[in-house]
Amino acid sequence: EPSELESTVLELRNARQSLIEGRPAEAREMLKDWLKANEGHERRLEGVFLLGESLFDLKDYFAAYEQYEIVIADGSGELYRKALTREM
């Protein structure tokens, strides 16, 4: 039985896998639920970025842009760079 921390990380990994396998609608729902349940999680911005990716894949470009803006405003490092690239 995975710990609560392992479980939350596993949920992010599953959402990422759904994106990789071309199931952005599934990923979007998983990520919305994950973000709602894990507001203060240290990997929250990763979840926000992945939500942006799922929305982009669903051609909801404005909503994706909004998620990338959150990452840019609150993030740094690799996620910040990726979000800036997506906005261009």
XYZ file of N, CA, C and O in Angstrom:
352
model
N 0.853 -1.191 0.000
C 0.000 0.000 0.000
C 0.895 1.250 0.000
O 1.684 1.451 0.903
N 0.767 2.099 -1.034
C 1.613 3.301 -1.089
C 1.214 4.312 -0.020
O 0.058 4.385 0.377
N 2.202 5.075 0.451
C 1.918 6.140 1.410
C 1.110 7.230 0.716
O 0.971 7.242 -0.507
N 0.612 8.180 1.507
C -0.170 9.275 0.931
C 0.684 10.095 -0.036
O 0.242 10.470 -1.116
N 1.950 10.342 0.339
C 2.848 11.098 -0.533
C 3.091 10.337 -1.832
O 2.997 10.917 -2.921
N 3.377 9.050 -1.735
C 3.589 8.238 -2.937
C 2.341 8.216 -3.806
O 2.429 8.264 -5.026
N 1.195 8.179 -3.179
C -0.075 8.152 -3.898
C -0.285 9.434 -4.693
O -0.688 9.389 -5.853
N 0.019 10.591 -4.096
C -0.176 11.848 -4.815
C 0.802 11.967 -5.982
O 0.439 12.458 -7.043
N 2.034 11.490 -5.787
C 3.016 11.523 -6.867
C 2.605 10.557 -7.970
O 2.744 10.855 -9.160
N 2.075 9.416 -7.599
C 1.603 8.430 -8.571
C 0.464 9.000 -9.416
O 0.401 8.775 -10.620
N -0.419 9.763 -8.795
C -1.523 10.386 -9.529
C -0.986 11.352 -10.594
O -1.497 11.385 -11.709
N 0.029 12.130 -10.248
C 0.648 13.023 -11.240
C 1.274 12.222 -12.372
O 1.143 12.572 -13.540
N 1.948 11.151 -12.024
C 2.585 10.297 -13.027
C 1.537 9.693 -13.960
O 1.740 9.635 -15.174
N 0.415 9.277 -13.411
C -0.665 8.707 -14.234
C -1.237 9.750 -15.194
O -1.539 9.442 -16.346
N -1.385 10.985 -14.717
C -1.884 12.055 -15.576
C -0.894 12.331 -16.708
O -1.282 12.491 -17.868
N 0.393 12.369 -16.375
C 1.428 12.582 -17.391
C 1.387 11.458 -18.426
O 1.479 11.696 -19.629
N 1.203 10.234 -17.965
C 1.130 9.081 -18.872
C -0.078 9.192 -19.795
O 0.013 8.872 -20.986
N -1.195 9.659 -19.273
C -2.383 9.862 -20.108
C -2.095 10.870 -21.215
O -2.521 10.680 -22.362
N -1.361 11.924 -20.891
C -0.983 12.903 -21.909
C -0.095 12.269 -22.976
O -0.314 12.452 -24.170
N 0.900 11.522 -22.533
C 1.837 10.874 -23.454
C 1.099 9.927 -24.390
O 1.412 9.844 -25.581
N 0.103 9.244 -23.851
C -0.640 8.253 -24.635
C -1.793 8.869 -25.428
O -2.607 8.158 -26.003
N -1.867 10.218 -25.462
C -2.860 10.880 -26.295
C -4.264 10.908 -25.728
O -5.239 10.924 -26.470
N -4.375 10.961 -24.396
C -5.679 11.033 -23.743
C -5.772 12.319 -22.906
O -5.846 12.257 -21.675
N -5.746 13.483 -23.581
C -5.713 14.738 -22.823
C -6.967 15.016 -22.005
O -6.879 15.643 -20.949
N -8.134 14.574 -22.464
C -9.360 14.820 -21.688
C -9.300 14.065 -20.362
O -9.687 14.603 -19.317
N -8.807 12.843 -20.408
C -8.638 12.055 -19.179
C -7.632 12.730 -18.258
O -7.856 12.858 -17.048
N -6.518 13.173 -18.825
C -5.485 13.851 -18.035
C -6.045 15.121 -17.404
O -5.782 15.404 -16.227
N -6.823 15.888 -18.170
C -7.397 17.136 -17.658
C -8.237 16.879 -16.412
O -8.110 17.573 -15.409
N -9.093 15.868 -16.471
C -9.952 15.571 -15.319
C -9.126 15.100 -14.127
O -9.386 15.512 -12.992
N -8.140 14.255 -14.371
C -7.276 13.774 -13.292
C -6.543 14.945 -12.637
O -6.444 15.031 -11.401
N -6.045 15.857 -13.454
C -5.283 16.990 -12.934
C -6.158 17.991 -12.209
O -5.757 18.528 -11.169
N -7.353 18.247 -12.701
C -8.273 19.141 -11.991
C -8.565 18.589 -10.600
O -8.546 19.332 -9.609
N -8.847 17.288 -10.533
C -9.117 16.649 -9.237
C -7.888 16.712 -8.338
O -7.988 17.009 -7.148
N -6.715 16.422 -8.924
C -5.472 16.410 -8.152
C -5.183 17.801 -7.593
O -4.843 17.939 -6.418
N -5.332 18.826 -8.418
C -5.053 20.188 -7.957
C -6.023 20.622 -6.872
O -5.627 21.299 -5.915
N -7.272 20.229 -6.999
C -8.266 20.570 -5.980
C -7.912 19.917 -4.637
O -8.045 20.531 -3.582
N -7.436 18.686 -4.684
C -7.140 17.933 -3.465
C -5.750 18.226 -2.890
O -5.476 17.876 -1.746
N -4.888 18.878 -3.672
C -3.489 19.059 -3.254
C -3.024 20.505 -3.427
O -1.926 20.749 -3.923
N -3.825 21.451 -2.969
C -3.527 22.871 -3.176
C -2.140 23.287 -2.699
O -1.468 24.054 -3.366
N -1.701 22.802 -1.566
C -0.412 23.229 -1.021
C 0.738 22.292 -1.330
O 1.827 22.453 -0.782
N 0.534 21.329 -2.197
C 1.558 20.321 -2.484
C 2.779 20.947 -3.135
O 2.663 21.873 -3.942
N 3.940 20.443 -2.772
C 5.191 20.988 -3.315
C 5.299 20.827 -4.832
O 6.060 21.543 -5.479
N 4.533 19.921 -5.411
C 4.568 19.727 -6.864
C 3.340 20.319 -7.563
O 3.036 19.976 -8.696
N 2.675 21.246 -6.880
C 1.471 21.870 -7.433
C 1.714 22.487 -8.800
O 0.931 22.296 -9.730
N 2.826 23.212 -8.961
C 3.086 23.871 -10.244
C 3.287 22.865 -11.370
O 2.933 23.133 -12.518
N 3.823 21.714 -11.047
C 3.937 20.655 -12.058
C 2.537 20.231 -12.512
O 2.288 20.056 -13.708
N 1.624 20.100 -11.553
C 0.241 19.762 -11.891
C -0.418 20.838 -12.730
O -1.135 20.544 -13.691
N -0.155 22.106 -12.397
C -0.719 23.228 -13.165
C -0.167 23.203 -14.591
O -0.911 23.382 -15.562
N 1.138 22.965 -14.719
C 1.750 22.911 -16.043
C 1.148 21.774 -16.872
O 0.797 21.954 -18.039
N 1.017 20.605 -16.262
C 0.440 19.463 -16.984
C -1.015 19.732 -17.365
O -1.464 19.327 -18.444
N -1.750 20.431 -16.500
C -3.116 20.813 -16.851
C -3.090 21.712 -18.085
O -3.890 21.547 -19.011
N -2.150 22.647 -18.119
C -1.989 23.485 -19.301
C -1.711 22.661 -20.543
O -2.272 22.913 -21.613
N -0.860 21.662 -20.409
C -0.543 20.792 -21.542
C -1.784 20.053 -22.033
O -2.003 19.928 -23.242
N -2.580 19.559 -21.093
C -3.785 18.822 -21.498
C -4.763 19.756 -22.212
O -5.358 19.385 -23.225
N -4.918 20.973 -21.702
C -5.815 21.938 -22.331
C -5.312 22.333 -23.720
O -6.094 22.468 -24.657
N -4.002 22.493 -23.848
C -3.413 22.809 -25.152
C -3.709 21.691 -26.148
O -4.118 21.933 -27.279
N -3.519 20.445 -25.695
C -3.782 19.289 -26.570
C -5.250 19.217 -26.973
O -5.582 18.684 -28.033
N -6.135 19.751 -26.113
C -7.562 19.778 -26.417
C -7.946 21.029 -27.218
O -9.114 21.273 -27.460
N -6.939 21.806 -27.608
C -7.117 23.027 -28.410
C -7.866 24.128 -27.663
O -8.460 25.011 -28.269
N -7.825 24.065 -26.334
C -8.386 25.132 -25.502
C -7.214 26.050 -25.136
O -6.711 26.057 -24.012
N -6.768 26.806 -26.133
C -5.517 27.537 -26.023
C -5.547 28.637 -24.969
O -4.565 28.843 -24.258
N -6.660 29.343 -24.841
C -6.729 30.403 -23.840
C -6.615 29.822 -22.429
O -5.877 30.351 -21.591
N -7.340 28.745 -22.168
C -7.280 28.108 -20.842
C -5.879 27.568 -20.575
O -5.371 27.655 -19.447
N -5.229 27.027 -21.607
C -3.850 26.539 -21.453
C -2.933 27.698 -21.099
O -2.103 27.604 -20.178
N -3.089 28.811 -21.808
C -2.289 30.008 -21.564
C -2.426 30.464 -20.109
O -1.442 30.828 -19.464
N -3.652 30.422 -19.589
C -3.882 30.820 -18.197
C -3.093 29.940 -17.229
O -2.552 30.440 -16.236
N -3.018 28.643 -17.516
C -2.257 27.736 -16.644
C -0.760 28.034 -16.730
O -0.065 28.058 -15.717
N -0.279 28.281 -17.936
C 1.139 28.615 -18.094
C 1.472 29.921 -17.365
O 2.549 30.056 -16.784
N 0.535 30.884 -17.372
C 0.733 32.149 -16.656
C 0.923 31.913 -15.157
O 1.738 32.570 -14.527
N 0.170 30.975 -14.603
C 0.305 30.642 -13.176
C 1.707 30.110 -12.908
O 2.361 30.507 -11.947
N 2.177 29.224 -13.774
C 3.511 28.646 -13.597
C 4.576 29.745 -13.696
O 5.514 29.784 -12.905
N 4.417 30.654 -14.642
C 5.394 31.729 -14.813
C 5.383 32.658 -13.595
O 6.437 33.065 -13.110
N 4.202 32.961 -13.090
C 4.091 33.869 -11.946
C 4.660 33.258 -10.671
O 5.280 33.960 -9.867
N 4.474 31.950 -10.484
C 4.836 31.310 -9.214
C 6.064 30.418 -9.295
O 6.542 29.941 -8.271
N 6.542 30.149 -10.499
C 7.567 29.127 -10.648
C 8.957 29.655 -10.925
O 9.207 30.854 -10.970
N 9.851 28.704 -11.091
C 11.230 28.998 -11.444
C 11.812 27.750 -12.097
O 11.164 26.713 -12.168
N 13.023 27.869 -12.576
C 13.725 26.711 -13.112
C 13.116 26.171 -14.392
O 12.605 26.904 -15.230
N 13.145 24.862 -14.516
C 12.746 24.182 -15.744
C 11.269 24.398 -16.090
O 10.937 24.646 -17.243
N 10.376 24.307 -15.108
C 8.953 24.529 -15.390
C 8.705 25.952 -15.864
O 7.925 26.177 -16.784
N 9.380 26.928 -15.259
C 9.252 28.318 -15.671
C 9.672 28.467 -17.129
O 8.967 29.070 -17.939
N 10.803 27.884 -17.492
C 11.314 27.974 -18.866
C 10.347 27.323 -19.847
O 10.033 27.882 -20.892
N 9.836 26.149 -19.491
C 8.890 25.452 -20.383
C 7.617 26.272 -20.570
O 7.088 26.359 -21.681
N 7.104 26.850 -19.488
C 5.869 27.635 -19.590
C 6.088 28.876 -20.466
O 5.222 29.213 -21.276
N 7.231 29.525 -20.310
C 7.530 30.669 -21.176
C 7.569 30.257 -22.636
O 7.056 30.952 -23.506
N 8.168 29.119 -22.919
C 8.261 28.614 -24.288
C 6.875 28.340 -24.852
O 6.599 28.646 -26.010
N 5.972 27.782 -24.043
C 4.631 27.448 -24.510
C 3.830 28.706 -24.848
O 2.974 28.687 -25.703
N 4.116 29.796 -24.143
C 3.354 31.020 -24.376
C 3.694 31.688 -25.699
O 2.922 32.487 -26.199
N 4.821 31.384 -26.248
C 5.256 32.042 -27.499
C 4.457 31.586 -28.686
O 3.925 30.572 -28.774
